[in-house]
mmCIF file of C-alpha atoms in Angstrom:
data_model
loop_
_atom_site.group_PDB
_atom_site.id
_atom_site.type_symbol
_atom_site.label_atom_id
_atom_site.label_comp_id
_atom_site.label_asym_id
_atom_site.label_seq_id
_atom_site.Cartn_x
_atom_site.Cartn_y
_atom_site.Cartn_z
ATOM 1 C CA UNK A 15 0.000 0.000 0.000
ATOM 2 C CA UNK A 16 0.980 3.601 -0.412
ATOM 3 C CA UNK A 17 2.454 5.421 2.485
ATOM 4 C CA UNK A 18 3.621 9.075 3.128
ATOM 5 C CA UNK A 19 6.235 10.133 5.364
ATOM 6 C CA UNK A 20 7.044 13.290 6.969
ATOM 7 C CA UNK A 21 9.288 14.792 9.606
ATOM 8 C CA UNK A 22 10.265 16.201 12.065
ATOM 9 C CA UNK A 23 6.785 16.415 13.374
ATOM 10 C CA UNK A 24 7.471 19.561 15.591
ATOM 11 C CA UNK A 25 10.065 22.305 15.023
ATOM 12 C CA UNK A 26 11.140 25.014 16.692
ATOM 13 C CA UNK A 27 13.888 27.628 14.942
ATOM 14 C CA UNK A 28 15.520 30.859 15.339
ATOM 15 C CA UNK A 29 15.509 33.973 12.691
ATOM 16 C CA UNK A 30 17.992 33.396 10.083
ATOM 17 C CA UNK A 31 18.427 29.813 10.653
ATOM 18 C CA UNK A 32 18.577 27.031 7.661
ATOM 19 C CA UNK A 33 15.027 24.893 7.365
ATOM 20 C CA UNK A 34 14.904 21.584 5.958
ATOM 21 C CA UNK A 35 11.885 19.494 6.059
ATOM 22 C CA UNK A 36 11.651 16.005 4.123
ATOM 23 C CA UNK A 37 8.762 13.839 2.618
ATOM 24 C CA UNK A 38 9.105 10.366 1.408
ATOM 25 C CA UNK A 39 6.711 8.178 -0.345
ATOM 26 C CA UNK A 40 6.291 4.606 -0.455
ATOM 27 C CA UNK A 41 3.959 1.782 -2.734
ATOM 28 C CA UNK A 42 4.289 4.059 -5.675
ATOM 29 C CA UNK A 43 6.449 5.391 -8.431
ATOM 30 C CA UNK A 44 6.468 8.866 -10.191
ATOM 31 C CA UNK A 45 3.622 10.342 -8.123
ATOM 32 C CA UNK A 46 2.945 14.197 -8.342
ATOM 33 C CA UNK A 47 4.463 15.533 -4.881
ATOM 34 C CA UNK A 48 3.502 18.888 -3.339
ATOM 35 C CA UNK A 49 4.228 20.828 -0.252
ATOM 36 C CA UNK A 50 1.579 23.179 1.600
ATOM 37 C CA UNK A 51 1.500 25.671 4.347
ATOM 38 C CA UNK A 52 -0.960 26.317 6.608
ATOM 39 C CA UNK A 53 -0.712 29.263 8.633
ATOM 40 C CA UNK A 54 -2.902 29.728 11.879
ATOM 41 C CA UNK A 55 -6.316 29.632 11.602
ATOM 42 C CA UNK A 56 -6.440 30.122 7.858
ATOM 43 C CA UNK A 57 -6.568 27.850 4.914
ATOM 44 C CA UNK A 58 -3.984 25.857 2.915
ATOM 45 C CA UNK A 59 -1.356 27.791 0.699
ATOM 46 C CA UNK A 60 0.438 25.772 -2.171
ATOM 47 C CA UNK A 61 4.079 26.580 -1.863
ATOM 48 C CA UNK A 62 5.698 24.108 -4.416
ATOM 49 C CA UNK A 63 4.579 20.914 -6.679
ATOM 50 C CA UNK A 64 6.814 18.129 -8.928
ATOM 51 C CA UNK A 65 5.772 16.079 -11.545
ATOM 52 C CA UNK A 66 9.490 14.003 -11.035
ATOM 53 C CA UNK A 67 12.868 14.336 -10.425
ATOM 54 C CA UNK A 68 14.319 17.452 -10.924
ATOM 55 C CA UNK A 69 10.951 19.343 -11.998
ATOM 56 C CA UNK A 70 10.131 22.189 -9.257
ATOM 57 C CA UNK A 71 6.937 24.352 -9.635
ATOM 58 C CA UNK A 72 6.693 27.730 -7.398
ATOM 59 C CA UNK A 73 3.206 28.701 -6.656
ATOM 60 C CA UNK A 74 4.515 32.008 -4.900
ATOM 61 C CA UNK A 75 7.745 33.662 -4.152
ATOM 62 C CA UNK A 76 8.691 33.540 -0.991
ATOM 63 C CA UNK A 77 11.717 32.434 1.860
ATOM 64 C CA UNK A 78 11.740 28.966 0.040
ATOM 65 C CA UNK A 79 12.764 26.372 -1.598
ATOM 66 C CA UNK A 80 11.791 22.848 -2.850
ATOM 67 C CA UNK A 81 14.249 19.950 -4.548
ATOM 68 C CA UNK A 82 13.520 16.338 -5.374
ATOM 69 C CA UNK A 83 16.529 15.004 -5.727
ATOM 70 C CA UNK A 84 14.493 11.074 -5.853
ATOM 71 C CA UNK A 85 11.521 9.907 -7.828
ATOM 72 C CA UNK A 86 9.999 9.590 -3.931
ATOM 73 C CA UNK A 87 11.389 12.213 -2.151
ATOM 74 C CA UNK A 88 10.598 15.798 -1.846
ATOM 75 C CA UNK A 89 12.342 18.170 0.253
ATOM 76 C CA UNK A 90 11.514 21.931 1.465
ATOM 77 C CA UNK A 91 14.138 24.100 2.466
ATOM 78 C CA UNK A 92 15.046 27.669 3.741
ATOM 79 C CA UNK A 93 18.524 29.301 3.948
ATOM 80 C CA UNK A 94 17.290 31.726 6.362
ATOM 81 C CA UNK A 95 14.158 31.524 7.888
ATOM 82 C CA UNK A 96 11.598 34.551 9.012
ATOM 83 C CA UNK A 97 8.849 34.799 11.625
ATOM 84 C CA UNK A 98 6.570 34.489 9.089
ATOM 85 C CA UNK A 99 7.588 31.036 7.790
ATOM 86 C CA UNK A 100 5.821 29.777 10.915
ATOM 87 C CA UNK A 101 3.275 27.495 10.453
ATOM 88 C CA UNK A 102 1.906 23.955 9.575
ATOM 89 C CA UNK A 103 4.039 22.503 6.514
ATOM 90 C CA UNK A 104 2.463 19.524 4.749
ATOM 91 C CA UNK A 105 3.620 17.293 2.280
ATOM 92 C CA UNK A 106 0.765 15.693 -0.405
ATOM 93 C CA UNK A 107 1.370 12.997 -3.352
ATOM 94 C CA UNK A 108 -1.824 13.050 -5.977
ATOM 95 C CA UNK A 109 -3.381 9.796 -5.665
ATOM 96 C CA UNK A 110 -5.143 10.785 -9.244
ATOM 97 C CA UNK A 111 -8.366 11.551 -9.783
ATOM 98 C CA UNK A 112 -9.443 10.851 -6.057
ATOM 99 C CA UNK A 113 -7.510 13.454 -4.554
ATOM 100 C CA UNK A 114 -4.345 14.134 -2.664
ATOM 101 C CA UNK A 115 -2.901 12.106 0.455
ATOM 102 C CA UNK A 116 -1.587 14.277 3.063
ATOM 103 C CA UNK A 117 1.517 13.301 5.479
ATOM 104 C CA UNK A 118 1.355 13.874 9.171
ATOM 105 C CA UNK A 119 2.905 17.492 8.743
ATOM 106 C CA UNK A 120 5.551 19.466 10.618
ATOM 107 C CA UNK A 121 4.403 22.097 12.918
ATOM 108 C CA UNK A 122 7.205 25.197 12.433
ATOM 109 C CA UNK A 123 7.439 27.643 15.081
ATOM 110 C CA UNK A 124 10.224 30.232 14.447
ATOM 111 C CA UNK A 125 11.303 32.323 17.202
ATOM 112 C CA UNK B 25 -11.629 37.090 -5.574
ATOM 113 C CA UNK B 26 -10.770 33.680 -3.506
ATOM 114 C CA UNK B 27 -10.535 30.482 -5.960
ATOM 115 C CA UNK B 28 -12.869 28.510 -3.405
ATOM 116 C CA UNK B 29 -14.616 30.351 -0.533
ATOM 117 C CA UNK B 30 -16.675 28.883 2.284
ATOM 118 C CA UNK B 31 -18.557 30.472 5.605
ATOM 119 C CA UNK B 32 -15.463 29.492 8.487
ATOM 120 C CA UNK B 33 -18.166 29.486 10.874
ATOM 121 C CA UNK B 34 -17.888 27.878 13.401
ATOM 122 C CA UNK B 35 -21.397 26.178 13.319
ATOM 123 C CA UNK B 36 -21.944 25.258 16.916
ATOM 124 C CA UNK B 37 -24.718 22.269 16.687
ATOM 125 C CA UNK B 38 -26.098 19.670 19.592
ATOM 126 C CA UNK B 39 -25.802 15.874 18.467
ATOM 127 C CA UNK B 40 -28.362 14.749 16.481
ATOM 128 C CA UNK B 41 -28.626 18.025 14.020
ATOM 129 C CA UNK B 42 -28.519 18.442 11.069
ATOM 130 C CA UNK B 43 -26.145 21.113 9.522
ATOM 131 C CA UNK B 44 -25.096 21.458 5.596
ATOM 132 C CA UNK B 45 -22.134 23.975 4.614
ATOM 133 C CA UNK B 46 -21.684 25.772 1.488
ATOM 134 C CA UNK B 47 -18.872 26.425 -1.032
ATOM 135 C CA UNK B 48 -18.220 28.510 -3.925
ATOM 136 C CA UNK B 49 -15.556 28.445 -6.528
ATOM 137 C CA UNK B 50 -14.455 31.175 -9.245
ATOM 138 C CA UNK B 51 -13.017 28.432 -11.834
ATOM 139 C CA UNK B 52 -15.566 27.248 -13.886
ATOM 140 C CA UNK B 53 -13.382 25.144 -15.703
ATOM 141 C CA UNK B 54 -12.972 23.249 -12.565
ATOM 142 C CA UNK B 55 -12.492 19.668 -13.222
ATOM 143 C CA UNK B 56 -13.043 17.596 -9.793
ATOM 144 C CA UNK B 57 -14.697 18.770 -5.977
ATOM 145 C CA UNK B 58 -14.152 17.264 -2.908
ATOM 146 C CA UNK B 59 -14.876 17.464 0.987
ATOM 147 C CA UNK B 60 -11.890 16.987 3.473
ATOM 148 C CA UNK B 61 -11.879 16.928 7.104
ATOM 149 C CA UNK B 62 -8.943 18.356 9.227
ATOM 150 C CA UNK B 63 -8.789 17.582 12.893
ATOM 151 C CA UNK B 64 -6.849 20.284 14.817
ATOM 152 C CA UNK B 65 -3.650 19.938 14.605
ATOM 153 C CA UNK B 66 -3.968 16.678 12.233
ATOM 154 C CA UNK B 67 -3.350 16.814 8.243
ATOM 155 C CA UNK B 68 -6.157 17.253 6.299
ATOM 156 C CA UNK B 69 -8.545 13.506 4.817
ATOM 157 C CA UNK B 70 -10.860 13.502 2.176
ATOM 158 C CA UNK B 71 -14.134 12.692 3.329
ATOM 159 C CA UNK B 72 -15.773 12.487 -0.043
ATOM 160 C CA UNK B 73 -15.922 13.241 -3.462
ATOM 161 C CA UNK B 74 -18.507 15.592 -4.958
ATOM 162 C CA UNK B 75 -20.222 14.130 -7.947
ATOM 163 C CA UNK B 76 -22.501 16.002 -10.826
ATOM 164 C CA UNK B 77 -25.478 14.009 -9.867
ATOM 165 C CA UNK B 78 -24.818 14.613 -5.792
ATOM 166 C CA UNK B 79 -23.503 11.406 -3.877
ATOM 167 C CA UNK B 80 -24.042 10.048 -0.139
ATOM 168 C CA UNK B 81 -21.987 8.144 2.124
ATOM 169 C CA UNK B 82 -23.898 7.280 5.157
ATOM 170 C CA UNK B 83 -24.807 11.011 7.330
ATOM 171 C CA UNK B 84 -23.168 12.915 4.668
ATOM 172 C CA UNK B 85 -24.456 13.928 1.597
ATOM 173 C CA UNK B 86 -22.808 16.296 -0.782
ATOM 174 C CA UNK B 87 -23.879 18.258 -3.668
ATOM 175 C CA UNK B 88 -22.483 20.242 -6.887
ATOM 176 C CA UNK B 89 -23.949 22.829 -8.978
ATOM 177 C CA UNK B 90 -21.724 23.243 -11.636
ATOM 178 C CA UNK B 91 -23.986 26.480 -13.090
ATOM 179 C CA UNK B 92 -23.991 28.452 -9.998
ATOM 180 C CA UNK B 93 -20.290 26.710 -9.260
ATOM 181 C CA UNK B 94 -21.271 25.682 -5.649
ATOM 182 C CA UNK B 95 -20.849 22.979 -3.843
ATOM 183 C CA UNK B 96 -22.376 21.677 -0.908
ATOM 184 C CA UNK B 97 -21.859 19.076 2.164
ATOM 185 C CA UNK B 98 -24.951 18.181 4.302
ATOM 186 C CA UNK B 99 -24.753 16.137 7.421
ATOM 187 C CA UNK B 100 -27.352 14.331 9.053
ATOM 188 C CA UNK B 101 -27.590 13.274 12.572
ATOM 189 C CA UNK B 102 -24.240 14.947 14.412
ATOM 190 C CA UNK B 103 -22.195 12.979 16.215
ATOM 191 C CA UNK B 104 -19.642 14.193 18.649
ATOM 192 C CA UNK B 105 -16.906 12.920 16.712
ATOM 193 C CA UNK B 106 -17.889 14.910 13.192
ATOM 194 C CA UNK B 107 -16.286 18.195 15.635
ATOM 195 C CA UNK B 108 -14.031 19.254 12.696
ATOM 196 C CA UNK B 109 -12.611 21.890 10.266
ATOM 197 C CA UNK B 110 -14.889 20.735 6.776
ATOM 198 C CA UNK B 111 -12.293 21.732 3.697
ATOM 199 C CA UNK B 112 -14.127 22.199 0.393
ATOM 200 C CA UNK B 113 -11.279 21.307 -2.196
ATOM 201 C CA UNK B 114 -11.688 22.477 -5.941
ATOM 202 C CA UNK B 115 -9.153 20.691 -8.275
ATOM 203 C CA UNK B 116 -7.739 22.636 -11.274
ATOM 204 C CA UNK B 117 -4.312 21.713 -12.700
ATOM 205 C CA UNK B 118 -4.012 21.054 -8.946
ATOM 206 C CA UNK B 119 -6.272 21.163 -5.616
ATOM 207 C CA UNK B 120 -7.307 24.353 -4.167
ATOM 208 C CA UNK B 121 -8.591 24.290 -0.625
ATOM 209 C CA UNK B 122 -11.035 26.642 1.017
ATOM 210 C CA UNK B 123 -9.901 28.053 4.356
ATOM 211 C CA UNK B 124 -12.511 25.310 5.726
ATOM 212 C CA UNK B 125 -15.475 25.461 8.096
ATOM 213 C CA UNK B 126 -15.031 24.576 11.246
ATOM 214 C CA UNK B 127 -18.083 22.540 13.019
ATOM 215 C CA UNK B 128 -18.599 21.661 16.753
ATOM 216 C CA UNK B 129 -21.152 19.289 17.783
ATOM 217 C CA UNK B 130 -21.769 19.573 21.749
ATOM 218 C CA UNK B 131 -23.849 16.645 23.975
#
């Protein structure tokens, strides 16, 4: 079966430090991968999205940055992060036409 | 204009209501609608799909009106454990979520 993996599950980082958060899929190959924020109280924001290796899509500019360096691995970075990069990251693969499958989600808090 | 807007609520119901939540969306060329529920602090699940002809799964019952480009969720006898945010979820290219309506269903 298809599994999605996410961590750290809670972080908590100063101004200006580096961020990197990884997501890892299992029971499938060349999924669509995407990474969302969620800031307090308000809906989901779509940061970043890859059809496969290599292939990065920015919804908005911002603080960050996505790779995929594997077919099932998708990783969201920051060189320096702000206060406003706080919030609830989540990681998605497309499971087609039946919608997306979330991970468990990291919980940022930068201080 | 937001791509999928919904009331946030919160709809504060006693167990046993019934309650039904609304959803717009600007894209008409929107290709597929789903609910998701998000407990707090949990990722978000799909619930249920949305069809054209309006679909049930046990309490809930959704709804989609492509012409007016609203979508609907209804659900019948609250439990305690429906307490959730409700995400209405319009998919494009790729999903876009409303900022969800948040339900609480008290003894």
């Amino acid at each position: 079966s298809q599994t999605i993996h996410q961590w750290p599950a809670t972080l908590v980082q100063p101004v200006g430090s580096p961020l990197s958060l990884e997501c890892t899929v299992e029971g499938t190959s060349n999924p669509n991968l995407y990474w969302y924020r969620q800031a307090a109280g308000r809906g989901l924001q779509l940061l970043f999205y890859s059809v496969g290796i290599g292939q990065i899509s920015s919804e908005v500019p911002q603080n960050l940055s996505a790779s995929r360096p594997q077919d099932r691995q998708f990783i969201l970075s920051s060189k320096k992060l702000l206060l406003s990069d706080s919030g609830f990251y989540l990681c998605a693969w497309s499971t087609g036409f039946y919608g997306y499958t979330f991970g468990s989600g990291t919980r940022l808090t930068v201080v | 204009r937001k791509e999928v807007e919904q009331d946030p609520g919160p709809f504060n119901v006693p167990e046993g209501a019934t309650v039904a939540f609304n959803c717009t969306y600007s894209n008409s060329a929107s290709q597929s609608f789903f609910w998701y529920r998000q407990d707090c602090r949990k990722e978000p699940k799909l619930l249920m799909s949305v069809y054209s002809s309006g679909n049930e799964d046990g309490r809930f019952t959704a709804q989609l009106n492509r012409a007016s480009q609203y979508i609907s969720l209804l659900i019948r006898d609250s439990k305690l454990s429906d307490s959730a945010t409700y995400l209405c979820v319009v998919r494009e290219n790729d999903m876009r979520f409303g900022a969800g309506t948040r339900l609480t269903v008290k003894p």
